[in-house]
């Protein structure tokens, strides 16, 4: 099916400030080198690379009060919030090239504020091995890339929960998580308490990706803005080795394509994060190349014969 997409603005956020393993800061260049911009343009989309956001260097320090690098994470997310907001207001679809997953705090806060002002429904599709629902009390690591969903739902330091002016930015019932297979014990209790809608790997094994995705996308309509937050560690490490927190037993190539094709078919894609690509851990840029391949499907490239 031929679909038309709004113009797209790509921006890089070269930092690994929310992780403890270094290297996700090289993600934006890896995605560019893998041909992301041309691949989207080849789908007939008006796409522009607006360059990189800047921010503080990584001091590589220990957590303080359960947060590692809280000031720096805040500064980076402020810039992400500002760029995302600017592009959304210009009627463009922001695509964030991470960078680690803490950056979704700024991007999704911007999307949520935009949806409120436009009277749009927001759905967040969180593609990940992890729930990223930790708090400073529960976290085993202090790494803020394990906390963005909790922060967006209002659980976190005020510097990270207030970007859009309204706290919480989103509510758990707007989120669907796919591919989850590593959740810390305290985090799991919090997830259950808040009723996060999680399609974990066991569920995907049992019912299949098609049904999981149908359920995750259920209830969307023409007035829905779908934000996809794609952490490449959702994918099986055999096909996506270039990421810092690998967990075995992930989503395979065809399942990942099906996710993207079903999002494309929904016609609701409004914004995207591509995060946690760590070129220092990759093999010949395979993970960035795979991400580009999947983004092509997200923009309607299809293997369907009956198209
Ligand atoms: N976006 C990510 N890669 N998150 C990994 C989080 C891992 C672990 N749950 C933690 O809090 O440290
Ligand atoms: Mn994540």
Tab-separated table of N, CA and C in Angstrom, residues 112-280:
chain	number	residue	atom	x	y	z
A	112	UNK	N	4.242	14.095	24.113
A	112	UNK	CA	3.038	14.115	24.952
A	112	UNK	C	2.471	15.530	25.043
A	113	UNK	N	3.351	16.512	25.209
A	113	UNK	CA	2.886	17.907	25.286
A	113	UNK	C	2.266	18.328	23.953
A	114	UNK	N	2.905	17.913	22.866
A	114	UNK	CA	2.383	18.234	21.532
A	114	UNK	C	0.993	17.615	21.328
A	115	UNK	N	0.844	16.365	21.715
A	115	UNK	CA	-0.451	15.693	21.559
A	115	UNK	C	-1.530	16.394	22.377
A	116	UNK	N	-1.168	16.811	23.581
A	116	UNK	CA	-2.154	17.533	24.398
A	116	UNK	C	-2.597	18.808	23.698
A	117	UNK	N	-1.642	19.544	23.146
A	117	UNK	CA	-2.023	20.824	22.524
A	117	UNK	C	-2.788	20.620	21.221
A	118	UNK	N	-2.587	19.484	20.559
A	118	UNK	CA	-3.282	19.221	19.295
A	118	UNK	C	-4.567	18.414	19.495
A	119	UNK	N	-4.852	18.021	20.735
A	119	UNK	CA	-6.020	17.188	20.994
A	119	UNK	C	-5.907	15.803	20.395
A	120	UNK	N	-4.662	15.282	20.355
A	120	UNK	CA	-4.452	13.940	19.792
A	120	UNK	C	-4.275	12.904	20.890
A	121	UNK	N	-4.675	11.686	20.581
A	121	UNK	CA	-4.391	10.569	21.487
A	121	UNK	C	-2.934	10.168	21.293
A	122	UNK	N	-2.296	9.752	22.379
A	122	UNK	CA	-0.916	9.270	22.273
A	122	UNK	C	-0.849	7.794	22.649
A	123	UNK	N	-0.165	7.040	21.812
A	123	UNK	CA	0.183	5.646	22.147
A	123	UNK	C	1.696	5.519	22.034
A	124	UNK	N	2.316	4.909	23.049
A	124	UNK	CA	3.764	4.688	23.032
A	124	UNK	C	4.039	3.196	22.883
A	125	UNK	N	4.738	2.840	21.817
A	125	UNK	CA	5.154	1.448	21.610
A	125	UNK	C	6.619	1.354	22.002
A	126	UNK	N	6.872	0.657	23.114
A	126	UNK	CA	8.215	0.599	23.705
A	126	UNK	C	8.835	-0.754	23.352
A	127	UNK	N	9.768	-0.754	22.410
A	127	UNK	CA	10.387	-1.992	21.922
A	127	UNK	C	11.710	-2.184	22.649
A	128	UNK	N	11.815	-3.229	23.473
A	128	UNK	CA	12.939	-3.281	24.412
A	128	UNK	C	13.052	-4.672	25.023
A	129	UNK	N	14.260	-5.012	25.490
A	129	UNK	CA	14.418	-6.206	26.330
A	129	UNK	C	14.036	-5.905	27.775
A	130	UNK	N	14.096	-4.616	28.132
A	130	UNK	CA	13.906	-4.186	29.525
A	130	UNK	C	12.662	-3.300	29.647
A	131	UNK	N	12.075	-3.277	30.838
A	131	UNK	CA	10.902	-2.428	31.043
A	131	UNK	C	11.295	-0.965	31.273
A	132	UNK	N	12.556	-0.726	31.674
A	132	UNK	CA	13.050	0.637	31.955
A	132	UNK	C	12.098	1.386	32.886
A	133	UNK	N	11.671	0.678	33.936
A	133	UNK	CA	10.683	1.201	34.891
A	133	UNK	C	11.277	1.252	36.300
A	134	UNK	N	12.597	1.446	36.383
A	134	UNK	CA	13.237	1.533	37.695
A	134	UNK	C	13.105	2.935	38.294
A	135	UNK	N	13.257	2.987	39.608
A	135	UNK	CA	13.350	4.268	40.313
A	135	UNK	C	14.690	4.277	41.054
A	136	UNK	N	15.035	5.417	41.625
A	136	UNK	CA	16.334	5.506	42.312
A	136	UNK	C	16.418	4.565	43.511
A	137	UNK	N	15.262	4.195	44.045
A	137	UNK	CA	15.276	3.256	45.169
A	137	UNK	C	15.421	1.815	44.704
A	138	UNK	N	14.881	1.516	43.526
A	138	UNK	CA	14.840	0.122	43.064
A	138	UNK	C	16.031	-0.253	42.188
A	139	UNK	N	16.647	0.728	41.545
A	139	UNK	CA	17.663	0.430	40.533
A	139	UNK	C	18.865	-0.349	41.090
A	140	UNK	N	19.283	-1.378	40.364
A	140	UNK	CA	20.484	-2.090	40.794
A	140	UNK	C	21.759	-1.398	40.311
A	141	UNK	N	21.621	-0.412	39.425
A	141	UNK	CA	22.793	0.152	38.742
A	141	UNK	C	22.949	1.663	38.897
A	142	UNK	N	21.851	2.349	39.163
A	142	UNK	CA	21.884	3.815	39.148
A	142	UNK	C	21.820	4.387	37.750
A	143	UNK	N	21.778	3.515	36.726
A	143	UNK	CA	21.780	3.995	35.338
A	143	UNK	C	20.396	4.503	34.943
A	144	UNK	N	20.350	5.741	34.487
A	144	UNK	CA	19.040	6.352	34.230
A	144	UNK	C	18.402	5.795	32.956
A	145	UNK	N	19.182	5.117	32.104
A	145	UNK	CA	18.532	4.478	30.941
A	145	UNK	C	17.644	3.308	31.370
A	146	UNK	N	17.713	2.926	32.643
A	146	UNK	CA	16.795	1.918	33.168
A	146	UNK	C	15.554	2.534	33.803
A	147	UNK	N	15.386	3.859	33.674
A	147	UNK	CA	14.298	4.561	34.385
A	147	UNK	C	13.334	5.405	33.542
A	148	UNK	N	13.529	5.533	32.212
A	148	UNK	CA	12.726	6.529	31.485
A	148	UNK	C	11.221	6.327	31.552
A	149	UNK	N	10.735	5.103	31.517
A	149	UNK	CA	9.278	4.910	31.510
A	149	UNK	C	8.696	5.349	32.859
A	150	UNK	N	9.401	5.019	33.940
A	150	UNK	CA	8.947	5.455	35.265
A	150	UNK	C	8.943	6.984	35.349
A	151	UNK	N	10.008	7.620	34.858
A	151	UNK	CA	10.067	9.094	34.887
A	151	UNK	C	8.901	9.698	34.118
A	152	UNK	N	8.627	9.162	32.940
A	152	UNK	CA	7.532	9.700	32.119
A	152	UNK	C	6.185	9.522	32.811
A	153	UNK	N	6.069	8.466	33.617
A	153	UNK	CA	4.823	8.224	34.345
A	153	UNK	C	4.803	8.951	35.689
A	154	UNK	N	5.779	9.828	35.894
A	154	UNK	CA	5.760	10.702	37.064
A	154	UNK	C	6.591	10.229	38.234
A	155	UNK	N	7.237	9.069	38.085
A	155	UNK	CA	8.063	8.560	39.181
A	155	UNK	C	9.530	8.798	38.876
A	156	UNK	N	10.075	9.816	39.505
A	156	UNK	CA	11.471	10.166	39.257
A	156	UNK	C	11.740	11.527	39.841
A	157	UNK	N	12.957	12.026	39.665
A	157	UNK	CA	13.302	13.346	40.218
A	157	UNK	C	12.547	14.438	39.463
A	158	UNK	N	12.172	15.502	40.145
A	158	UNK	CA	11.360	16.542	39.490
A	158	UNK	C	12.058	17.122	38.259
A	159	UNK	N	13.389	17.159	38.257
A	159	UNK	CA	14.087	17.683	37.069
A	159	UNK	C	13.831	16.829	35.833
A	160	UNK	N	13.447	15.573	36.020
A	160	UNK	CA	13.210	14.700	34.863
A	160	UNK	C	11.728	14.414	34.604
A	161	UNK	N	10.855	14.793	35.518
A	161	UNK	CA	9.439	14.452	35.324
A	161	UNK	C	8.609	15.644	34.843
A	162	UNK	N	9.240	16.820	34.762
A	162	UNK	CA	8.441	18.024	34.497
A	162	UNK	C	8.624	18.684	33.144
A	163	UNK	N	9.312	18.035	32.204
A	163	UNK	CA	9.674	18.699	30.940
A	163	UNK	C	8.498	19.346	30.203
A	164	UNK	N	7.411	18.627	30.085
A	164	UNK	CA	6.303	19.155	29.275
A	164	UNK	C	5.419	20.135	30.024
A	165	UNK	N	5.751	20.430	31.285
A	165	UNK	CA	4.945	21.350	32.078
A	165	UNK	C	3.887	20.643	32.893
A	166	UNK	N	3.503	19.442	32.467
A	166	UNK	CA	2.501	18.682	33.204
A	166	UNK	C	3.122	17.353	33.641
A	167	UNK	N	2.986	17.051	34.932
A	167	UNK	CA	3.504	15.792	35.469
A	167	UNK	C	2.342	14.962	35.972
A	168	UNK	N	2.225	13.694	35.622
A	168	UNK	CA	3.111	12.956	34.722
A	168	UNK	C	2.865	13.301	33.248
A	169	UNK	N	3.894	13.097	32.436
A	169	UNK	CA	3.791	13.375	31.004
A	169	UNK	C	2.829	12.399	30.331
A	170	UNK	N	2.885	11.161	30.775
A	170	UNK	CA	2.018	10.125	30.197
A	170	UNK	C	1.488	9.256	31.325
A	171	UNK	N	0.527	8.414	31.021
A	171	UNK	CA	0.077	7.459	32.032
A	171	UNK	C	0.395	6.048	31.515
A	172	UNK	N	0.584	5.113	32.457
A	172	UNK	CA	0.983	3.762	32.049
A	172	UNK	C	0.039	3.156	31.008
A	173	UNK	N	-1.236	3.549	31.019
A	173	UNK	CA	-2.159	2.901	30.072
A	173	UNK	C	-1.969	3.367	28.626
A	174	UNK	N	-1.066	4.309	28.401
A	174	UNK	CA	-0.743	4.708	27.023
A	174	UNK	C	0.420	3.900	26.449
A	175	UNK	N	1.047	3.074	27.297
A	175	UNK	CA	2.283	2.386	26.908
A	175	UNK	C	2.029	0.910	26.612
A	176	UNK	N	2.646	0.414	25.557
A	176	UNK	CA	2.685	-1.027	25.279
A	176	UNK	C	4.144	-1.406	25.094
A	177	UNK	N	4.587	-2.433	25.819
A	177	UNK	CA	5.984	-2.846	25.710
A	177	UNK	C	6.093	-4.210	25.039
A	178	UNK	N	7.018	-4.316	24.098
A	178	UNK	CA	7.197	-5.545	23.316
A	178	UNK	C	8.633	-6.045	23.464
A	179	UNK	N	8.800	-7.349	23.685
A	179	UNK	CA	10.133	-7.963	23.670
A	179	UNK	C	10.791	-8.107	25.023
A	180	UNK	N	10.035	-7.762	26.078
A	180	UNK	CA	10.607	-7.674	27.431
A	180	UNK	C	11.018	-9.055	27.950
A	181	UNK	N	12.221	-9.127	28.509
A	181	UNK	CA	12.707	-10.384	29.088
A	181	UNK	C	13.705	-10.175	30.207
A	182	UNK	N	13.925	-8.944	30.643
A	182	UNK	CA	14.826	-8.705	31.768
A	182	UNK	C	14.300	-7.540	32.594
A	183	UNK	N	13.700	-7.889	33.730
A	183	UNK	CA	13.127	-6.871	34.614
A	183	UNK	C	13.652	-7.167	36.020
A	184	UNK	N	14.153	-6.157	36.705
A	184	UNK	CA	14.717	-6.360	38.045
A	184	UNK	C	13.585	-6.632	39.042
A	185	UNK	N	13.891	-7.316	40.156
A	185	UNK	CA	12.809	-7.738	41.076
A	185	UNK	C	11.926	-6.595	41.592
A	186	UNK	N	12.516	-5.522	42.079
A	186	UNK	CA	11.703	-4.396	42.580
A	186	UNK	C	10.950	-3.720	41.444
A	187	UNK	N	11.610	-3.634	40.300
A	187	UNK	CA	11.011	-3.037	39.104
A	187	UNK	C	9.762	-3.820	38.691
A	188	UNK	N	9.849	-5.134	38.800
A	188	UNK	CA	8.722	-5.996	38.422
A	188	UNK	C	7.502	-5.713	39.296
A	189	UNK	N	7.731	-5.532	40.575
A	189	UNK	CA	6.612	-5.206	41.468
A	189	UNK	C	5.966	-3.879	41.066
A	190	UNK	N	6.802	-2.898	40.732
A	190	UNK	CA	6.271	-1.583	40.343
A	190	UNK	C	5.473	-1.665	39.038
A	191	UNK	N	5.988	-2.465	38.101
A	191	UNK	CA	5.298	-2.680	36.820
A	191	UNK	C	3.910	-3.264	37.070
A	192	UNK	N	3.857	-4.240	37.971
A	192	UNK	CA	2.580	-4.900	38.257
A	192	UNK	C	1.616	-3.943	38.951
A	193	UNK	N	2.158	-3.177	39.886
A	193	UNK	CA	1.356	-2.188	40.613
A	193	UNK	C	0.695	-1.181	39.654
A	194	UNK	N	1.446	-0.788	38.628
A	194	UNK	CA	0.942	0.242	37.712
A	194	UNK	C	0.260	-0.344	36.481
A	195	UNK	N	0.209	-1.658	36.402
A	195	UNK	CA	-0.513	-2.306	35.320
A	195	UNK	C	0.046	-2.018	33.933
A	196	UNK	N	1.366	-1.881	33.825
A	196	UNK	CA	1.973	-1.688	32.487
A	196	UNK	C	1.613	-2.858	31.579
A	197	UNK	N	1.266	-2.525	30.338
A	197	UNK	CA	0.835	-3.553	29.382
A	197	UNK	C	2.059	-4.116	28.660
A	198	UNK	N	2.509	-5.279	29.124
A	198	UNK	CA	3.768	-5.836	28.628
A	198	UNK	C	3.543	-7.128	27.846
A	199	UNK	N	4.070	-7.128	26.608
A	199	UNK	CA	4.078	-8.325	25.779
A	199	UNK	C	5.484	-8.900	25.871
A	200	UNK	N	5.687	-9.761	26.875
A	200	UNK	CA	7.040	-10.266	27.115
A	200	UNK	C	7.354	-11.415	26.149
A	201	UNK	N	8.590	-11.876	26.170
A	201	UNK	CA	8.997	-12.888	25.191
A	201	UNK	C	8.207	-14.188	25.359
A	202	UNK	N	7.868	-14.525	26.578
A	202	UNK	CA	7.076	-15.735	26.790
A	202	UNK	C	5.723	-15.614	26.080
A	203	UNK	N	5.107	-14.457	26.199
A	203	UNK	CA	3.817	-14.235	25.539
A	203	UNK	C	3.977	-14.294	24.020
A	204	UNK	N	5.032	-13.679	23.527
A	204	UNK	CA	5.283	-13.688	22.080
A	204	UNK	C	5.534	-15.111	21.592
A	205	UNK	N	6.290	-15.897	22.364
A	205	UNK	CA	6.505	-17.321	22.029
A	205	UNK	C	5.171	-18.046	21.932
A	206	UNK	N	4.292	-17.757	22.884
A	206	UNK	CA	3.054	-18.534	22.984
A	206	UNK	C	1.990	-18.127	21.978
A	207	UNK	N	1.814	-16.832	21.789
A	207	UNK	CA	0.709	-16.416	20.903
A	207	UNK	C	1.189	-15.913	19.552
A	208	UNK	N	2.488	-15.645	19.436
A	208	UNK	CA	3.030	-15.151	18.167
A	208	UNK	C	3.053	-13.636	18.114
A	209	UNK	N	3.962	-13.117	17.296
A	209	UNK	CA	4.124	-11.658	17.209
A	209	UNK	C	2.910	-10.994	16.599
A	210	UNK	N	2.270	-11.667	15.631
A	210	UNK	CA	1.126	-11.035	14.992
A	210	UNK	C	0.039	-10.663	16.011
A	211	UNK	N	-0.300	-11.651	16.849
A	211	UNK	CA	-1.364	-11.358	17.802
A	211	UNK	C	-0.908	-10.356	18.858
A	212	UNK	N	0.335	-10.486	19.309
A	212	UNK	CA	0.847	-9.531	20.301
A	212	UNK	C	0.742	-8.110	19.752
A	213	UNK	N	1.143	-7.930	18.498
A	213	UNK	CA	1.097	-6.576	17.911
A	213	UNK	C	-0.335	-6.102	17.675
A	214	UNK	N	-1.204	-7.006	17.264
A	214	UNK	CA	-2.614	-6.599	17.103
A	214	UNK	C	-3.156	-6.059	18.416
A	215	UNK	N	-2.819	-6.748	19.503
A	215	UNK	CA	-3.309	-6.299	20.807
A	215	UNK	C	-2.649	-4.981	21.216
A	216	UNK	N	-1.360	-4.857	20.925
A	216	UNK	CA	-0.633	-3.642	21.327
A	216	UNK	C	-1.133	-2.404	20.573
A	217	UNK	N	-1.616	-2.620	19.355
A	217	UNK	CA	-2.066	-1.474	18.539
A	217	UNK	C	-3.578	-1.259	18.618
A	218	UNK	N	-4.255	-2.130	19.342
A	218	UNK	CA	-5.705	-2.049	19.442
A	218	UNK	C	-6.163	-0.699	20.006
A	219	UNK	N	-7.288	-0.214	19.472
A	219	UNK	CA	-7.873	1.020	20.021
A	219	UNK	C	-7.303	2.297	19.428
A	220	UNK	N	-6.363	2.186	18.494
A	220	UNK	CA	-5.844	3.407	17.856
A	220	UNK	C	-6.796	3.806	16.729
A	221	UNK	N	-6.844	5.101	16.456
A	221	UNK	CA	-7.664	5.558	15.336
A	221	UNK	C	-6.930	6.660	14.584
A	222	UNK	N	-7.631	7.318	13.668
A	222	UNK	CA	-6.977	8.331	12.823
A	222	UNK	C	-6.454	9.506	13.647
A	223	UNK	N	-6.965	9.643	14.868
A	223	UNK	CA	-6.525	10.750	15.724
A	223	UNK	C	-5.408	10.338	16.691
A	224	UNK	N	-4.802	9.162	16.445
A	224	UNK	CA	-3.767	8.678	17.359
A	224	UNK	C	-2.369	8.975	16.816
A	225	UNK	N	-1.540	9.549	17.670
A	225	UNK	CA	-0.113	9.729	17.378
A	225	UNK	C	0.602	8.536	18.008
A	226	UNK	N	1.283	7.752	17.171
A	226	UNK	CA	2.027	6.601	17.689
A	226	UNK	C	3.504	6.961	17.772
A	227	UNK	N	4.030	6.893	18.995
A	227	UNK	CA	5.469	7.091	19.189
A	227	UNK	C	6.113	5.719	19.352
A	228	UNK	N	7.116	5.426	18.542
A	228	UNK	CA	7.850	4.162	18.672
A	228	UNK	C	9.202	4.455	19.306
A	229	UNK	N	9.455	3.835	20.453
A	229	UNK	CA	10.748	3.988	21.113
A	229	UNK	C	11.480	2.655	20.980
A	230	UNK	N	12.424	2.612	20.050
A	230	UNK	CA	13.054	1.349	19.650
A	230	UNK	C	14.461	1.251	20.235
A	231	UNK	N	14.567	0.449	21.291
A	231	UNK	CA	15.861	0.090	21.873
A	231	UNK	C	16.306	-1.184	21.154
A	232	UNK	N	17.465	-1.134	20.485
A	232	UNK	CA	17.861	-2.294	19.666
A	232	UNK	C	18.146	-3.545	20.500
A	233	UNK	N	18.207	-3.392	21.833
A	233	UNK	CA	18.399	-4.617	22.627
A	233	UNK	C	17.127	-5.463	22.716
A	234	UNK	N	16.014	-4.966	22.137
A	234	UNK	CA	14.849	-5.845	21.957
A	234	UNK	C	15.218	-7.046	21.082
A	235	UNK	N	16.097	-6.779	20.093
A	235	UNK	CA	16.445	-7.810	19.099
A	235	UNK	C	17.327	-8.875	19.729
A	236	UNK	N	17.293	-10.071	19.156
A	236	UNK	CA	18.181	-11.111	19.661
A	236	UNK	C	19.636	-10.690	19.438
A	237	UNK	N	20.486	-10.881	20.458
A	237	UNK	CA	21.886	-10.464	20.314
A	237	UNK	C	22.613	-11.169	19.153
A	238	UNK	N	22.093	-12.310	18.699
A	238	UNK	CA	22.728	-12.988	17.563
A	238	UNK	C	22.656	-12.125	16.306
A	239	UNK	N	21.577	-11.338	16.171
A	239	UNK	CA	21.471	-10.472	14.990
A	239	UNK	C	21.784	-9.009	15.313
A	240	UNK	N	21.812	-8.658	16.591
A	240	UNK	CA	22.081	-7.266	16.984
A	240	UNK	C	23.059	-7.236	18.163
A	241	UNK	N	24.327	-7.536	17.879
A	241	UNK	CA	25.306	-7.608	18.972
A	241	UNK	C	25.754	-6.242	19.484
A	242	UNK	N	25.527	-5.186	18.702
A	242	UNK	CA	26.084	-3.882	19.039
A	242	UNK	C	25.248	-3.084	20.002
A	243	UNK	N	25.138	-3.564	21.229
A	243	UNK	CA	24.363	-2.849	22.246
A	243	UNK	C	24.888	-3.218	23.634
A	244	UNK	N	24.703	-2.320	24.600
A	244	UNK	CA	25.392	-2.444	25.879
A	244	UNK	C	24.784	-3.376	26.899
A	245	UNK	N	23.480	-3.622	26.817
A	245	UNK	CA	22.838	-4.495	27.811
A	245	UNK	C	22.104	-5.625	27.079
A	246	UNK	N	22.924	-6.540	26.517
A	246	UNK	CA	22.393	-7.659	25.725
A	246	UNK	C	21.697	-8.677	26.610
A	247	UNK	N	20.563	-9.186	26.133
A	247	UNK	CA	19.857	-10.258	26.841
A	247	UNK	C	19.513	-11.329	25.816
A	248	UNK	N	19.889	-12.583	26.053
A	248	UNK	CA	19.575	-13.643	25.084
A	248	UNK	C	18.069	-13.823	24.918
A	249	UNK	N	17.709	-14.513	23.844
A	249	UNK	CA	16.295	-14.866	23.669
A	249	UNK	C	15.440	-13.718	23.188
A	250	UNK	N	15.974	-12.888	22.309
A	250	UNK	CA	15.227	-11.720	21.859
A	250	UNK	C	14.425	-11.952	20.592
A	251	UNK	N	13.878	-10.851	20.089
A	251	UNK	CA	13.034	-10.859	18.888
A	251	UNK	C	13.892	-11.187	17.662
A	252	UNK	N	13.401	-12.091	16.815
A	252	UNK	CA	14.186	-12.472	15.637
A	252	UNK	C	13.912	-11.536	14.457
A	253	UNK	N	14.611	-11.780	13.352
A	253	UNK	CA	14.543	-10.867	12.216
A	253	UNK	C	13.125	-10.736	11.673
A	254	UNK	N	12.460	-11.856	11.444
A	254	UNK	CA	11.110	-11.775	10.854
A	254	UNK	C	10.098	-11.144	11.815
A	255	UNK	N	10.236	-11.494	13.089
A	255	UNK	CA	9.317	-10.880	14.065
A	255	UNK	C	9.506	-9.365	14.099
A	256	UNK	N	10.760	-8.933	14.030
A	256	UNK	CA	11.032	-7.487	14.046
A	256	UNK	C	10.449	-6.820	12.798
A	257	UNK	N	10.616	-7.461	11.650
A	257	UNK	CA	10.027	-6.897	10.430
A	257	UNK	C	8.514	-6.794	10.558
A	258	UNK	N	7.901	-7.823	11.148
A	258	UNK	CA	6.445	-7.808	11.289
A	258	UNK	C	5.996	-6.641	12.183
A	259	UNK	N	6.744	-6.390	13.253
A	259	UNK	CA	6.427	-5.241	14.111
A	259	UNK	C	6.389	-3.975	13.266
A	260	UNK	N	7.442	-3.776	12.492
A	260	UNK	CA	7.567	-2.528	11.724
A	260	UNK	C	6.491	-2.444	10.646
A	261	UNK	N	6.227	-3.569	9.969
A	261	UNK	CA	5.213	-3.565	8.911
A	261	UNK	C	3.829	-3.286	9.485
A	262	UNK	N	3.563	-3.833	10.664
A	262	UNK	CA	2.247	-3.586	11.270
A	262	UNK	C	2.113	-2.148	11.750
A	263	UNK	N	3.210	-1.557	12.215
A	263	UNK	CA	3.164	-0.122	12.550
A	263	UNK	C	2.914	0.688	11.290
A	264	UNK	N	3.619	0.357	10.206
A	264	UNK	CA	3.419	1.074	8.936
A	264	UNK	C	1.959	0.965	8.500
A	265	UNK	N	1.409	-0.240	8.579
A	265	UNK	CA	0.017	-0.456	8.167
A	265	UNK	C	-0.970	0.352	9.007
A	266	UNK	N	-0.605	0.622	10.273
A	266	UNK	CA	-1.520	1.383	11.140
A	266	UNK	C	-1.692	2.813	10.622
A	267	UNK	N	-0.683	3.306	9.912
A	267	UNK	CA	-0.741	4.676	9.397
A	267	UNK	C	-0.626	5.738	10.473
A	268	UNK	N	-0.266	5.347	11.684
A	268	UNK	CA	-0.289	6.278	12.821
A	268	UNK	C	1.086	6.746	13.285
A	269	UNK	N	2.159	6.256	12.644
A	269	UNK	CA	3.496	6.610	13.133
A	269	UNK	C	3.685	8.124	13.169
A	270	UNK	N	4.071	8.634	14.348
A	270	UNK	CA	4.224	10.079	14.488
A	270	UNK	C	5.601	10.522	14.927
A	271	UNK	N	6.360	9.618	15.550
A	271	UNK	CA	7.709	9.963	16.017
A	271	UNK	C	8.430	8.678	16.411
A	272	UNK	N	9.760	8.774	16.479
A	272	UNK	CA	10.575	7.557	16.645
A	272	UNK	C	11.869	7.865	17.386
A	273	UNK	N	12.241	6.962	18.318
A	273	UNK	CA	13.587	6.954	18.906
A	273	UNK	C	14.302	5.708	18.414
A	274	UNK	N	15.558	5.853	18.019
A	274	UNK	CA	16.407	4.698	17.669
A	274	UNK	C	17.585	4.745	18.630
A	275	UNK	N	17.561	3.904	19.638
A	275	UNK	CA	18.533	4.075	20.722
A	275	UNK	C	19.306	2.800	21.060
A	276	UNK	N	20.391	3.028	21.815
A	276	UNK	CA	21.224	1.964	22.398
A	276	UNK	C	22.069	1.208	21.379
A	277	UNK	N	22.297	1.780	20.207
A	277	UNK	CA	23.276	1.178	19.297
A	277	UNK	C	24.664	1.566	19.795
A	278	UNK	N	25.484	0.554	20.068
A	278	UNK	CA	26.835	0.793	20.575
A	278	UNK	C	27.858	0.224	19.592
A	279	UNK	N	28.387	1.082	18.716
A	279	UNK	CA	29.298	0.613	17.668
A	279	UNK	C	30.559	-0.053	18.218
A	280	UNK	N	30.956	0.314	19.452
A	280	UNK	CA	32.162	-0.293	20.031
A	280	UNK	C	31.967	-1.776	20.289
